[in-house]
XYZ file of C-alpha atoms in Angstrom:
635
model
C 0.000 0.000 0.000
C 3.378 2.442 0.391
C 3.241 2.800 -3.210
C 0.104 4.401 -3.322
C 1.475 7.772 -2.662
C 4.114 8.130 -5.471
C 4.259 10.870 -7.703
C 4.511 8.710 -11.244
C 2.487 5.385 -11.689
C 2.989 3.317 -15.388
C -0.206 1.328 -16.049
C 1.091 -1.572 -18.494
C -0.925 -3.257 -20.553
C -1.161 -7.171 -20.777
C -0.909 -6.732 -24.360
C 3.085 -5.793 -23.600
C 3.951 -8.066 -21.026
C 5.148 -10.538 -23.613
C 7.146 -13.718 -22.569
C 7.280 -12.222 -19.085
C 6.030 -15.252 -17.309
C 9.074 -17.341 -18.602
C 11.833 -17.201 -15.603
C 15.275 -18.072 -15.508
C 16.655 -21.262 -14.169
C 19.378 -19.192 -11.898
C 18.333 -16.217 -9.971
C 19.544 -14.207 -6.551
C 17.501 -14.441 -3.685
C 16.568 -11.946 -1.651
C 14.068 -11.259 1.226
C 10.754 -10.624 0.587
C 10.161 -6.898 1.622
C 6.060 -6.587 0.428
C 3.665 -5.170 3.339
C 0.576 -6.671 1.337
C 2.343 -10.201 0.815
C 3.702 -10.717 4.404
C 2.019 -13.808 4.844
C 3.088 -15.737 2.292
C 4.248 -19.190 2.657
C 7.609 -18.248 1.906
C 10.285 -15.552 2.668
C 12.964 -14.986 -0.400
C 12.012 -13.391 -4.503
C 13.965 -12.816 -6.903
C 14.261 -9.855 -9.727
C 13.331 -9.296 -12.060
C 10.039 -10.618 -11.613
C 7.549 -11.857 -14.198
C 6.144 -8.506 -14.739
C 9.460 -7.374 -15.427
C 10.336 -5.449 -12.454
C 13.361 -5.137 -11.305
C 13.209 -3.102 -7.871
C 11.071 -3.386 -4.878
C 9.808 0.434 -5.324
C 8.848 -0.686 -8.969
C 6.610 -3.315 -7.979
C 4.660 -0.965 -4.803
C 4.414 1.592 -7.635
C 2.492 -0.871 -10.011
C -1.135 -0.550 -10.032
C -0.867 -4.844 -9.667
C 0.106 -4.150 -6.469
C -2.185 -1.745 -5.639
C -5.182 -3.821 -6.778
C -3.834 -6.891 -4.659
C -4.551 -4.117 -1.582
C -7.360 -3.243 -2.044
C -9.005 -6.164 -3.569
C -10.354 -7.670 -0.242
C -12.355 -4.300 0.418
C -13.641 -4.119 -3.601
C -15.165 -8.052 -3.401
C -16.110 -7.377 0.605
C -13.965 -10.370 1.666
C -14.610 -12.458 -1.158
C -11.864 -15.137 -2.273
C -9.473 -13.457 0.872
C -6.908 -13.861 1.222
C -6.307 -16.402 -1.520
C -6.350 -14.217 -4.721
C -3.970 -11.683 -2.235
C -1.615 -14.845 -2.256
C -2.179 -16.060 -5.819
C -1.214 -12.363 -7.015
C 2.010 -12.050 -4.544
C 3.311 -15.487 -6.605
C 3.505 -13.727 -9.392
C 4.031 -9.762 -8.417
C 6.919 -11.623 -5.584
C 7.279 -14.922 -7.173
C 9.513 -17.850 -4.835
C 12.701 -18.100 -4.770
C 14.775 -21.417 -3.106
C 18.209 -22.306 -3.547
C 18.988 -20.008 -6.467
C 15.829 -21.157 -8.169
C 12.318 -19.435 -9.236
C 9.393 -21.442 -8.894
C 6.194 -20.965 -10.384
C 2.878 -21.388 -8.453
C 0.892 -24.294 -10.126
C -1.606 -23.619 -12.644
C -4.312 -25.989 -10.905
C -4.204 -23.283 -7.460
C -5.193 -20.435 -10.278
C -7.983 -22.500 -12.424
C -9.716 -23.615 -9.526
C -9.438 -19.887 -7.752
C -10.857 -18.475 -11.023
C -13.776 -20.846 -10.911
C -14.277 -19.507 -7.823
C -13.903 -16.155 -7.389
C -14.819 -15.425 -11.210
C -18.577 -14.792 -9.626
C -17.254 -11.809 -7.610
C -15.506 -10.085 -10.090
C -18.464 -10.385 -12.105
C -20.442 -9.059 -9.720
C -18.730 -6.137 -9.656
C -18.208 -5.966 -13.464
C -14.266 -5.918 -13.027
C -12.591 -7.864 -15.131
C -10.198 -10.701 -14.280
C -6.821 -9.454 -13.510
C -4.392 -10.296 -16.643
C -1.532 -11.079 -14.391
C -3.940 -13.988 -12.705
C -3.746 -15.582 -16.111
C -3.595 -19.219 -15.471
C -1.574 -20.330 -18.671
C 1.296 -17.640 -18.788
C 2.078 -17.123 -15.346
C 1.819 -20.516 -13.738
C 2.980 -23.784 -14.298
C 1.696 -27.888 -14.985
C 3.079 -29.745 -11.728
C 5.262 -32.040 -13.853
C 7.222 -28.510 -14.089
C 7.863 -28.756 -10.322
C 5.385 -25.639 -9.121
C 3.971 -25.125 -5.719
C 0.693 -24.149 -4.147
C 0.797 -20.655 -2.878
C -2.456 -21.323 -0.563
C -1.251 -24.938 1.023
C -0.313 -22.808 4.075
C -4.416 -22.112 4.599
C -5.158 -25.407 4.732
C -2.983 -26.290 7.599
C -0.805 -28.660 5.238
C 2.255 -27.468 6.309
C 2.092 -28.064 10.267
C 4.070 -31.288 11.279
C 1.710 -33.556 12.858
C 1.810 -35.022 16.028
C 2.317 -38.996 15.815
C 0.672 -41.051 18.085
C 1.947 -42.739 21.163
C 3.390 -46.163 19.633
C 0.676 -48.990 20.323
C -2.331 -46.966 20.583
C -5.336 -48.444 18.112
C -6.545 -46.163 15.680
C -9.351 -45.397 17.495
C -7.471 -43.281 19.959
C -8.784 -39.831 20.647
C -6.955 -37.410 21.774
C -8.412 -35.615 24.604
C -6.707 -32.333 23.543
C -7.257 -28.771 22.317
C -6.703 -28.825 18.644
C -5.286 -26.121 16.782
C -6.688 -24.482 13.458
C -3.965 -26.999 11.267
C -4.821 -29.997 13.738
C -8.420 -29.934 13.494
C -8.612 -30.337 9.750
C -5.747 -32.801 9.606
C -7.428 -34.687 11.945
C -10.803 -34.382 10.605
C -9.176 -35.431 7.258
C -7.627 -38.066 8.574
C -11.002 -39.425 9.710
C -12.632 -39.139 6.504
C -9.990 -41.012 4.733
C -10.193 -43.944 7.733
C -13.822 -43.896 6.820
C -13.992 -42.863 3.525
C -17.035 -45.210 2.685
C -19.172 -42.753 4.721
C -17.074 -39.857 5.016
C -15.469 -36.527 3.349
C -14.699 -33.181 4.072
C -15.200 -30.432 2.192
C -15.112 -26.249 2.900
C -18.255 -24.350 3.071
C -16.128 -20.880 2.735
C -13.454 -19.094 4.264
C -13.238 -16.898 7.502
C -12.554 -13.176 6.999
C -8.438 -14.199 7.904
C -8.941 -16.867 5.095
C -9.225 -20.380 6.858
C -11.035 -23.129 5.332
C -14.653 -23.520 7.103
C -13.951 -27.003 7.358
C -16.997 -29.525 7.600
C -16.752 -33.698 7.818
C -19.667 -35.065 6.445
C -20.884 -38.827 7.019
C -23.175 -40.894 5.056
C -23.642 -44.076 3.289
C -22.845 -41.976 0.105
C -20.835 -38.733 1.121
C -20.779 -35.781 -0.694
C -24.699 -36.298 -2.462
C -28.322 -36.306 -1.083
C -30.086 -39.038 -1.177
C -34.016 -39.892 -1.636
C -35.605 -39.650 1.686
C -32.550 -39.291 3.605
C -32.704 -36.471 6.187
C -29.766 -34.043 6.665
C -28.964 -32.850 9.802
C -25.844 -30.318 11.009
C -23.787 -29.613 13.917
C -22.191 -25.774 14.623
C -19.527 -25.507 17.045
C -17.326 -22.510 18.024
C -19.494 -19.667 16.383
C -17.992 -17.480 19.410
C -14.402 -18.119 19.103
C -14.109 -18.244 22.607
C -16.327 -20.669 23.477
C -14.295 -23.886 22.615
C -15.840 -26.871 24.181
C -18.272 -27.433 21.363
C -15.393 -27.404 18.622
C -13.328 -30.089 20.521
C -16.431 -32.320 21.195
C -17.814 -31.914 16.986
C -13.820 -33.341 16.429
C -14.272 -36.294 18.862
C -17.477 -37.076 17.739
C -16.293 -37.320 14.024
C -13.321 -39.608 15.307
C -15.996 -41.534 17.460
C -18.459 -42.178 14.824
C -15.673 -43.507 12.282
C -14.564 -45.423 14.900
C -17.546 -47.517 16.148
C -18.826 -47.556 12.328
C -15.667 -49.845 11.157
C -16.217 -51.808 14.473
C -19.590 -52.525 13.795
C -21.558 -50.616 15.878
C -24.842 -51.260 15.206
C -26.436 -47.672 16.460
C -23.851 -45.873 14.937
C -24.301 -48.363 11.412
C -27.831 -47.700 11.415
C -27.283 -44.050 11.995
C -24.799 -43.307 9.147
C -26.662 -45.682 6.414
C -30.002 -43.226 7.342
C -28.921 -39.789 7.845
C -26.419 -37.462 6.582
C -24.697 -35.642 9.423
C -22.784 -32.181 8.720
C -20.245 -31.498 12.040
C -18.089 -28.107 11.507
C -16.255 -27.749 14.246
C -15.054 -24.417 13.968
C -17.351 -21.203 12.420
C -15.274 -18.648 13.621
C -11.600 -20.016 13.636
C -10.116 -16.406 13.478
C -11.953 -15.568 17.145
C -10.043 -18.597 18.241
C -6.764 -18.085 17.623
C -7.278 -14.802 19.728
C -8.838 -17.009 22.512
C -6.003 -19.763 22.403
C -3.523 -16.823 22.224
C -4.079 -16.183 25.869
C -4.606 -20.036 26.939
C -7.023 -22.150 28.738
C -7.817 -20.646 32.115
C -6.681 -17.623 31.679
C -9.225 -16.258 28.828
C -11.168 -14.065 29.387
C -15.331 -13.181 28.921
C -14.867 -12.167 25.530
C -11.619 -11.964 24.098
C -11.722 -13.781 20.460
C -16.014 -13.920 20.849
C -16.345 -11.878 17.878
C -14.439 -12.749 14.611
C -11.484 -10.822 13.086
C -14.183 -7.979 11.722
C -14.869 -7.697 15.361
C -18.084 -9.055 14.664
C -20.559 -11.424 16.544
C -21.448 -13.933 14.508
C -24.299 -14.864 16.305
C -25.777 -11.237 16.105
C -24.966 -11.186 12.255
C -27.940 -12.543 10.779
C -30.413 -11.160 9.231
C -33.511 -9.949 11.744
C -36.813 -12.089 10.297
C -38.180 -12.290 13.849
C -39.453 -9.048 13.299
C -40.876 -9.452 9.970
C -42.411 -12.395 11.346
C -43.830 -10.793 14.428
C -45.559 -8.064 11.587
C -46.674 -10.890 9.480
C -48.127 -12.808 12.034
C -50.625 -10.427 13.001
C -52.133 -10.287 9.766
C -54.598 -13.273 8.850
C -53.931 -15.387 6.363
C -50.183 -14.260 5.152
C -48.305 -16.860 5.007
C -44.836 -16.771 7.416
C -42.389 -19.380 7.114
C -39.312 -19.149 4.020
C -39.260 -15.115 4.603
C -37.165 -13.619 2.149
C -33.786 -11.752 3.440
C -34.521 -7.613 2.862
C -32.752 -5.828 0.475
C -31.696 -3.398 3.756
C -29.535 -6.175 5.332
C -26.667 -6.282 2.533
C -26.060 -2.704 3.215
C -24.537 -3.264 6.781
C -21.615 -5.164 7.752
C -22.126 -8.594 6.616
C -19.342 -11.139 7.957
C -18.128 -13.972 5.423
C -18.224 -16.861 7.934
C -22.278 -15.439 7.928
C -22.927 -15.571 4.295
C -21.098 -19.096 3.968
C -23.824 -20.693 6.508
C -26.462 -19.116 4.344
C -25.342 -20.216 1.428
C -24.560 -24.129 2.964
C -28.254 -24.147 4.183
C -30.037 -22.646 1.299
C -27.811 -25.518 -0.456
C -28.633 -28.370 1.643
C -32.163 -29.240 2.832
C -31.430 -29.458 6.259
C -33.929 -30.634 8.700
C -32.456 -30.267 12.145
C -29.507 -28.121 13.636
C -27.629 -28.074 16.895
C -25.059 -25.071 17.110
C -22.883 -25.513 20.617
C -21.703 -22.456 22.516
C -20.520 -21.787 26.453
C -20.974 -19.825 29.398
C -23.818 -22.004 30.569
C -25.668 -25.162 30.937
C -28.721 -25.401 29.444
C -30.463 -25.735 26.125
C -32.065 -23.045 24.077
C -34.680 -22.986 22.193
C -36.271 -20.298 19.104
C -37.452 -17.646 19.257
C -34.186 -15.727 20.507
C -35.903 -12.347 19.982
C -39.011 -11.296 22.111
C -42.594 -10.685 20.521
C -42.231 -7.130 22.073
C -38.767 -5.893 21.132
C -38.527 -3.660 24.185
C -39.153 -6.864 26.545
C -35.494 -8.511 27.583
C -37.181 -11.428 28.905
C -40.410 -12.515 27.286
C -41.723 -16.146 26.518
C -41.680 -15.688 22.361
C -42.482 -19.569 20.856
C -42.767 -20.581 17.835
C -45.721 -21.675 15.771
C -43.535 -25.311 16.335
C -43.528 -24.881 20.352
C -44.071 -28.391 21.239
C -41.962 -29.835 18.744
C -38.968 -27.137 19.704
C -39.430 -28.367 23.550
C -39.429 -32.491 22.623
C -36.057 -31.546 20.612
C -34.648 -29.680 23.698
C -35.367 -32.229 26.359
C -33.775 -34.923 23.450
C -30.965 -33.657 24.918
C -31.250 -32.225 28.142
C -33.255 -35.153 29.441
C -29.852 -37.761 29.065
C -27.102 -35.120 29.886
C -26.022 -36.088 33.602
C -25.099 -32.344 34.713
C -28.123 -30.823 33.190
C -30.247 -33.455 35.166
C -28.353 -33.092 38.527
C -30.704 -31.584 41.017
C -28.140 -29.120 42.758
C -29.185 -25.372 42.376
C -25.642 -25.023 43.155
C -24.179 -26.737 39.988
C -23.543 -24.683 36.883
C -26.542 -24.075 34.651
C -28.271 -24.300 38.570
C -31.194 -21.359 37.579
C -32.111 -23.812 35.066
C -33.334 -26.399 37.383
C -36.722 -26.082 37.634
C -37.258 -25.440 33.599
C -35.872 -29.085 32.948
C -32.494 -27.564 31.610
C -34.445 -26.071 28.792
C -35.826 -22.641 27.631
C -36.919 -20.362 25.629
C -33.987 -18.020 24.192
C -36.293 -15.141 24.557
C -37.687 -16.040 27.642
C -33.980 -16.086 28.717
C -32.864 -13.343 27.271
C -33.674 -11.538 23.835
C -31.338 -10.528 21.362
C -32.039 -10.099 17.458
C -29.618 -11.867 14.190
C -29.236 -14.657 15.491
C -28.362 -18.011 13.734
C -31.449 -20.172 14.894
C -33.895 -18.256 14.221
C -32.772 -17.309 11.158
C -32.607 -21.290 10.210
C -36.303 -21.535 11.356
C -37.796 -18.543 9.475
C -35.780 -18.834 5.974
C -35.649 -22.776 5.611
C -37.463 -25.857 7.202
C -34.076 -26.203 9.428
C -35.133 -26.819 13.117
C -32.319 -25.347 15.087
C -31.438 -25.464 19.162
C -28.762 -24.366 21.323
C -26.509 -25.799 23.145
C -24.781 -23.840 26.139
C -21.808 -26.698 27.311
C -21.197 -25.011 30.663
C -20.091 -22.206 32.564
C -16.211 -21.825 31.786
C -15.728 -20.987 27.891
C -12.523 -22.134 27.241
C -11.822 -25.604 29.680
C -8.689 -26.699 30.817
C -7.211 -29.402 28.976
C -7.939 -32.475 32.175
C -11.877 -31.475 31.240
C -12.238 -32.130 27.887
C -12.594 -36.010 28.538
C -15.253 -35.321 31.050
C -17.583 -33.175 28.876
C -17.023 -35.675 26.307
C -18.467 -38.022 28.490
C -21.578 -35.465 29.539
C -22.224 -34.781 25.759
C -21.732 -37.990 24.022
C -25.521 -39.375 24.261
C -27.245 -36.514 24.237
C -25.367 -35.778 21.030
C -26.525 -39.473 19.506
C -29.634 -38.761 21.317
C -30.336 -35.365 19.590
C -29.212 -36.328 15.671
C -31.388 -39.297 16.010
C -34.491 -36.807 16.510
C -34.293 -36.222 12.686
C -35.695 -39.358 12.425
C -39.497 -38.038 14.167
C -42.595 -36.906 12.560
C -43.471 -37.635 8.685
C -41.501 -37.643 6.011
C -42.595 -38.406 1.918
C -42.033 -37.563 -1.558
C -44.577 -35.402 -3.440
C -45.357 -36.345 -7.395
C -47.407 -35.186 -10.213
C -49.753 -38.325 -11.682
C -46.770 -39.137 -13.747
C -44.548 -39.799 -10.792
C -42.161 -36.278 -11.141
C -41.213 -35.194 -8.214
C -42.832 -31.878 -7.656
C -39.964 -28.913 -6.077
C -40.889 -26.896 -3.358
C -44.456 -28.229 -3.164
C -45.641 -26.761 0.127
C -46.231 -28.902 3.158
C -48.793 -27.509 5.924
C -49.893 -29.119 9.134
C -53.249 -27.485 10.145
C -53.033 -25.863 13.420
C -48.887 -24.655 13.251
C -48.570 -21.890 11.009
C -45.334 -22.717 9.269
C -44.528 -24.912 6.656
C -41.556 -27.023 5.133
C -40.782 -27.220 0.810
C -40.101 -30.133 -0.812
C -36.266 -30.283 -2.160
C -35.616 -30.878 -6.081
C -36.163 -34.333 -5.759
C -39.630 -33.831 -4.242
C -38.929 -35.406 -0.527
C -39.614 -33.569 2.383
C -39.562 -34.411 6.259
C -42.108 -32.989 8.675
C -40.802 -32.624 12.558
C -43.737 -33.312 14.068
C -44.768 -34.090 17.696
C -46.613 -37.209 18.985
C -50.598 -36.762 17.888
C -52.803 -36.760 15.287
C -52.217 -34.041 12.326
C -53.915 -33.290 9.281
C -51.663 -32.490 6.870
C -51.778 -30.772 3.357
C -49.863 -30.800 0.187
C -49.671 -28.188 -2.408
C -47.960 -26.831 -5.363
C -49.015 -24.097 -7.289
C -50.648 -25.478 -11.041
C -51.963 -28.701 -9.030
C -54.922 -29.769 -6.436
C -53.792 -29.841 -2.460
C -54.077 -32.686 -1.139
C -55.044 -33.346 2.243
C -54.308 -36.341 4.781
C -54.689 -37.144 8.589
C -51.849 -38.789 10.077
C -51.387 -40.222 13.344
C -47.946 -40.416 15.392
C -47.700 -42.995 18.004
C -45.982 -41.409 21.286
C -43.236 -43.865 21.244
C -42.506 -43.424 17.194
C -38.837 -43.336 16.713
C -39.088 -43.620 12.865
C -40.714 -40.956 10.761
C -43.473 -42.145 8.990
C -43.628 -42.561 5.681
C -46.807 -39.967 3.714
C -46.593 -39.529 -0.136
C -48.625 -36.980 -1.924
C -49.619 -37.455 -5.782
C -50.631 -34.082 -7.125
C -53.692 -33.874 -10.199
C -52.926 -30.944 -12.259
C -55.900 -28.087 -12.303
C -58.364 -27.953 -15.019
C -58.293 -25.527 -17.653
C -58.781 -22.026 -17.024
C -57.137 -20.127 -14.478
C -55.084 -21.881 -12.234
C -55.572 -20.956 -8.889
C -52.863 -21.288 -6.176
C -54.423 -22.455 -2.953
C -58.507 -22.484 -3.873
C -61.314 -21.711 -1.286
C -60.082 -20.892 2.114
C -56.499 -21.144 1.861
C -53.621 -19.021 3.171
C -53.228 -15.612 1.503
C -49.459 -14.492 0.117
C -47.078 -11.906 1.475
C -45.723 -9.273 -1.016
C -42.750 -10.929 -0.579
C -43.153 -14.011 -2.905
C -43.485 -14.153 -6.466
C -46.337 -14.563 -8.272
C -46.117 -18.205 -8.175
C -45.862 -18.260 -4.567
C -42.127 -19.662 -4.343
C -40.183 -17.940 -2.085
C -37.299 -15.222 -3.242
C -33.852 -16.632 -3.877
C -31.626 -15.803 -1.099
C -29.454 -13.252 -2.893
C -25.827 -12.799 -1.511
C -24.742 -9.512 -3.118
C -25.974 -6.313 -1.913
C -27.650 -3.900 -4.399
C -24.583 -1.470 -5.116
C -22.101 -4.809 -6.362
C -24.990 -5.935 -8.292
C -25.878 -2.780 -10.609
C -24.807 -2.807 -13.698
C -23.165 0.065 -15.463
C -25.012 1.909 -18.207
C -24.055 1.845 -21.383
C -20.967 3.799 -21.980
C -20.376 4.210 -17.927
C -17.836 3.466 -16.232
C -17.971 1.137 -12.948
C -18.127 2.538 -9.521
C -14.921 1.351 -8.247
C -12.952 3.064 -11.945
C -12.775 6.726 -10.333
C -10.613 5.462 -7.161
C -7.946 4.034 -9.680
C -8.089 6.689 -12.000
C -7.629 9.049 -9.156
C -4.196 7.703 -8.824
C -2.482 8.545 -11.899
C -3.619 9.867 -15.310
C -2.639 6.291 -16.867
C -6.204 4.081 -17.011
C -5.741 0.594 -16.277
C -7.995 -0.078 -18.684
C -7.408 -3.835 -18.322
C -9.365 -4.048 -15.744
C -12.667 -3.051 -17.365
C -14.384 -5.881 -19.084
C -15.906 -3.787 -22.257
């Protein structure tokens, strides 16, 4: 960013760079003296470099440089740091033992598959020194990956004490680069039912790592619920990322030795455990140690953010549309407003994951207490810290609550003197409103924009546990954990069909008597939560008849039952979504009645510029020097 400030700035054009890319087998080494590339995986370049400069003031002078600063703030934390990195290997490339490597052209292809969305978003176009075939090189040439380092590849890890079965856990704290190696390690010991895979990246750039198990990882499958565990969303509060990592050890572990629970629970469901939300917040936490942390140091993540206050606020849009008659107020669409605040990129990655996957149930673990939590988080009167708020799913919210609360030994323990002890008399279990209100948070947000079901967990009263307790709470947690993803498994679940057998897409299904309903996903399968009783329960797409069934659920039901719907198309004329007395809809849905598409830009990166205009961001780099960089407009 020093170069900003110079008097004289030369704009090249990719047009001239020539055979710059091609380096020399012998170069000099020097340090690597860039502010913006600090963090590279490596500390020695070489000049010239393969933009042909030969000094360091020559490469903060270049508007390449320049753009690598600023980029981060232009895509709002898009693709950062990796394109930061990418660009350093070229504008700095590696040097090692009097030879220049080139970063691999796999790292670059697979960034600009990526990232190519955000540049388009805001109509820049992609950088010509990012060009995968002239700057980078096949790995048969011997290249490197300028991002390993984010992906905690290069951290030695810790071998295990000789004559210790694989299914050793270790009762530790894990660090960012020993969580994922061990959570990869899992998946490849069980990689019949297992992967991982990154939802995103934190604002610092680490790999929102999540370790998946089912009997065929990585796709959803016909009638198979998904379910999801968040731990760690305040960096600080670390018990429930150390317990998601045992838990992923544990069930690879008793699924090779034949555990028949664990079997039966992995051929049924697909689980989702990330460990970690905000791994930036925990690096501050870990900084200071175990014991020594305090209240809130590392809570928010590196924006200074709290993650669980980040969300947008559909409580209140639900409170408005609930007091009008008739308009309908489950899947509410996310307001245009929200985009135009600070939006955190560990948020928008959970969005995206769960308008991605058709999650049925969520846990997300935090700390500071011991009790279990249950929507709505925000109070019915917004003025009212403490007010009972439920949900139109009350009953079914409480049944998933005491699913764990009922077999966790501390929670049960009948001293008022025991953490979580103001708790007692509630059965461990509350209302988050009723507790205390607060507005953005992650649960409710799951409840009112998809058919997730989402609780929360509060551990216990210290945030960051010593080492010697980690074992213990694994203990505490372990069943009620089992306990809780086997809940998915309640209610009705069914796939809903035209007379030719197509599935039918985000066919609605109602319950009569709870005011919010669940879509069908593409393939046309839904799952109902649903408590103990008898329901009648209606099916409906718009073109097509509703359909309309009573269903009975035993008390003692453990396996959702199975309720198909066939839909007859409407007769000619006009078709009529939702005939007779049925459920008017808000302003917010189309005319078709599906629900908006949750749209992750906000308006400004999405306009387009008129013809013959100039993007918005075009003035701040002209503004620098009188020579355009003209490769950076697309037209």
């Amino acid at each position: 960013m020093r170069g900003l400030l110079l008097l004289t700035i030369h704009w090249p054009h990719h047009a001239s760079s020539g055979r710059a890319g091609c380096l020399l087998p012998f170069s000099t080494c020097v340090d690597l003296h860039l502010r913006t590339c600090a963090d590279a995986a490596y500390n020695h370049t070489s000049f010239p470099t393969p933009l042909e400069h030969r000094s360091w003031e020559a490469v903060e002078a270049s508007p390449e440089y320049t753009l690598l600063g600023v980029l981060h703030f232009l895509l709002e934390g898009q693709c950062n740091p990796d394109l930061r990195l990418l660009g350093c290997s070229v504008l700095a490339p590696r040097c090692q033992g009097g030879h220049t490597q080139r970063p691999c052209r796999r790292v670059c292809e697979g960034l600009r598959e990526a990232c190519q969305p955000a540049f388009d978003a805001i109509d820049m176009a992609w950088p010509y020194f990012l060009d995968c075939t002239q700057y980078f090189a096949p790995e048969e040439e011997g290249c490197y990956d300028p991002l390993e380092q984010l992906r905690g590849e290069l951290d030695v890890e810790e071998a295990l004490p000789s004559g210790l079965p694989p299914t050793f856990i270790r009762f530790a704290h894990h660090s960012y680069a020993q969580m994922v190696r061990v959570l990869k390690r899992t998946a490849a010991r069980c990689s019949q039912v297992a992967k991982t895979y990154s939802i995103g990246r934190s604002f610092e750039g680490k790999d929102l790592v999540v370790i998946e198990f089912s009997s065929r990882p990585g796709q959803h499958e016909l009638m198979e619920p998904e379910v999801k565990l968040i731990g760690n969303i305040h960096g600080n509060e670390v018990a429930g990322r150390e317990i998601l990592i045992y838990l992923a050890q544990y069930l690879c572990s008793e699924y090779l030795l034949g555990n028949p629970r664990i079997q039966r629970l992995l051929n049924t469901t697909r689980i989702h455990l990330l460990p970690s939300m905000n791994p930036d917040g925990y690096e501050v936490a870990a900084a200071e140690g175990a014991g020594y942390n305090g209240w809130t140091s590392g809570r928010q993540n590196a924006q200074n953010l709290d993650l669980n206050r980040n969300f947008p606020d559909l409580t209140s849009e639900y409170y408005r549309l609930a007091s009008t008659r008739g308009v309908r107020t489950d899947h509410i669409p996310i307001s245009q407003y929200y985009w135009w605040g600070k939006v955190a990129p560990e948020t928008k990655a959970i969005m995206k994951w769960i308008q991605t996957i058709p999650f049925v149930l969520s846990a997300s673990l935090h700390g500071g207490d011991l009790v279990v939590s249950y929507p709505f988080d925000f109070s019915k009167h917004p003025h009212e810290e403490k007010m009972f708020s439920p949900t139109p799913d009350e009953k079914m919210f409480k049944l998933l609550a005491r699913a764990y609360a009922d077999v966790h030994p501390m929670m049960m323990d009948r001293s008022e003197n025991r953490c979580g002890g103001n708790f007692l008399k509630r059965g461990s279990i509350i209302n988050g409103a009723d507790w205390y209100s607060f507005t953005g948070g992650m649960s409710d947000f799951n409840y009112l924009h998809t058919n997730c079901f989402e609780i929360t967990v509060e551990l216990g009263c210290v945030k960051f546990p010593p080492e010697e307790a980690l074992y213990g709470l694994w203990q505490h947690n372990k069943e009620p954990l089992l306990n809780f993803l086997e809940m998915v498994h309640r209610g009705i679940k069914g796939v809903v069909t035209d007379k030719y057998g197509k599935p039918v897409k985000n066919a609605r299904i109602l319950v009569k008597g709870i005011r919010h309903d669940v879509t069908t996903a593409p393939d046309g399968d839904y799952w109902r939560l649903l408590p103990p009783g008898s329901h009648i329960v209606i099916a409906q797409a718009p073109g097509y008849s509703k359909v309309m069934k009573r269903v009975t659920i035993p008390l003692r039901m453990k396996r959702a039952g199975r309720v198909d719907f066939i839909l007859q198309p409407l007769g000619t004329g006009p078709k009529n979504f939702l005939p007779g007395p049925s459920r008017a809809l808000p302003r917010s849905l189309d005319p078709q009645g599906a629900p908006a598409q949750l749209d992750f830009e906000p308006p400004r990166a999405r306009r387009q510029p008129a013809s013959g205009s100039k993007p918005w961001w075009w003035a701040y780099f002209t503004s620098l020097s009188p020579h355009k960089p003209r490769w950076l407009l697309k037209y």
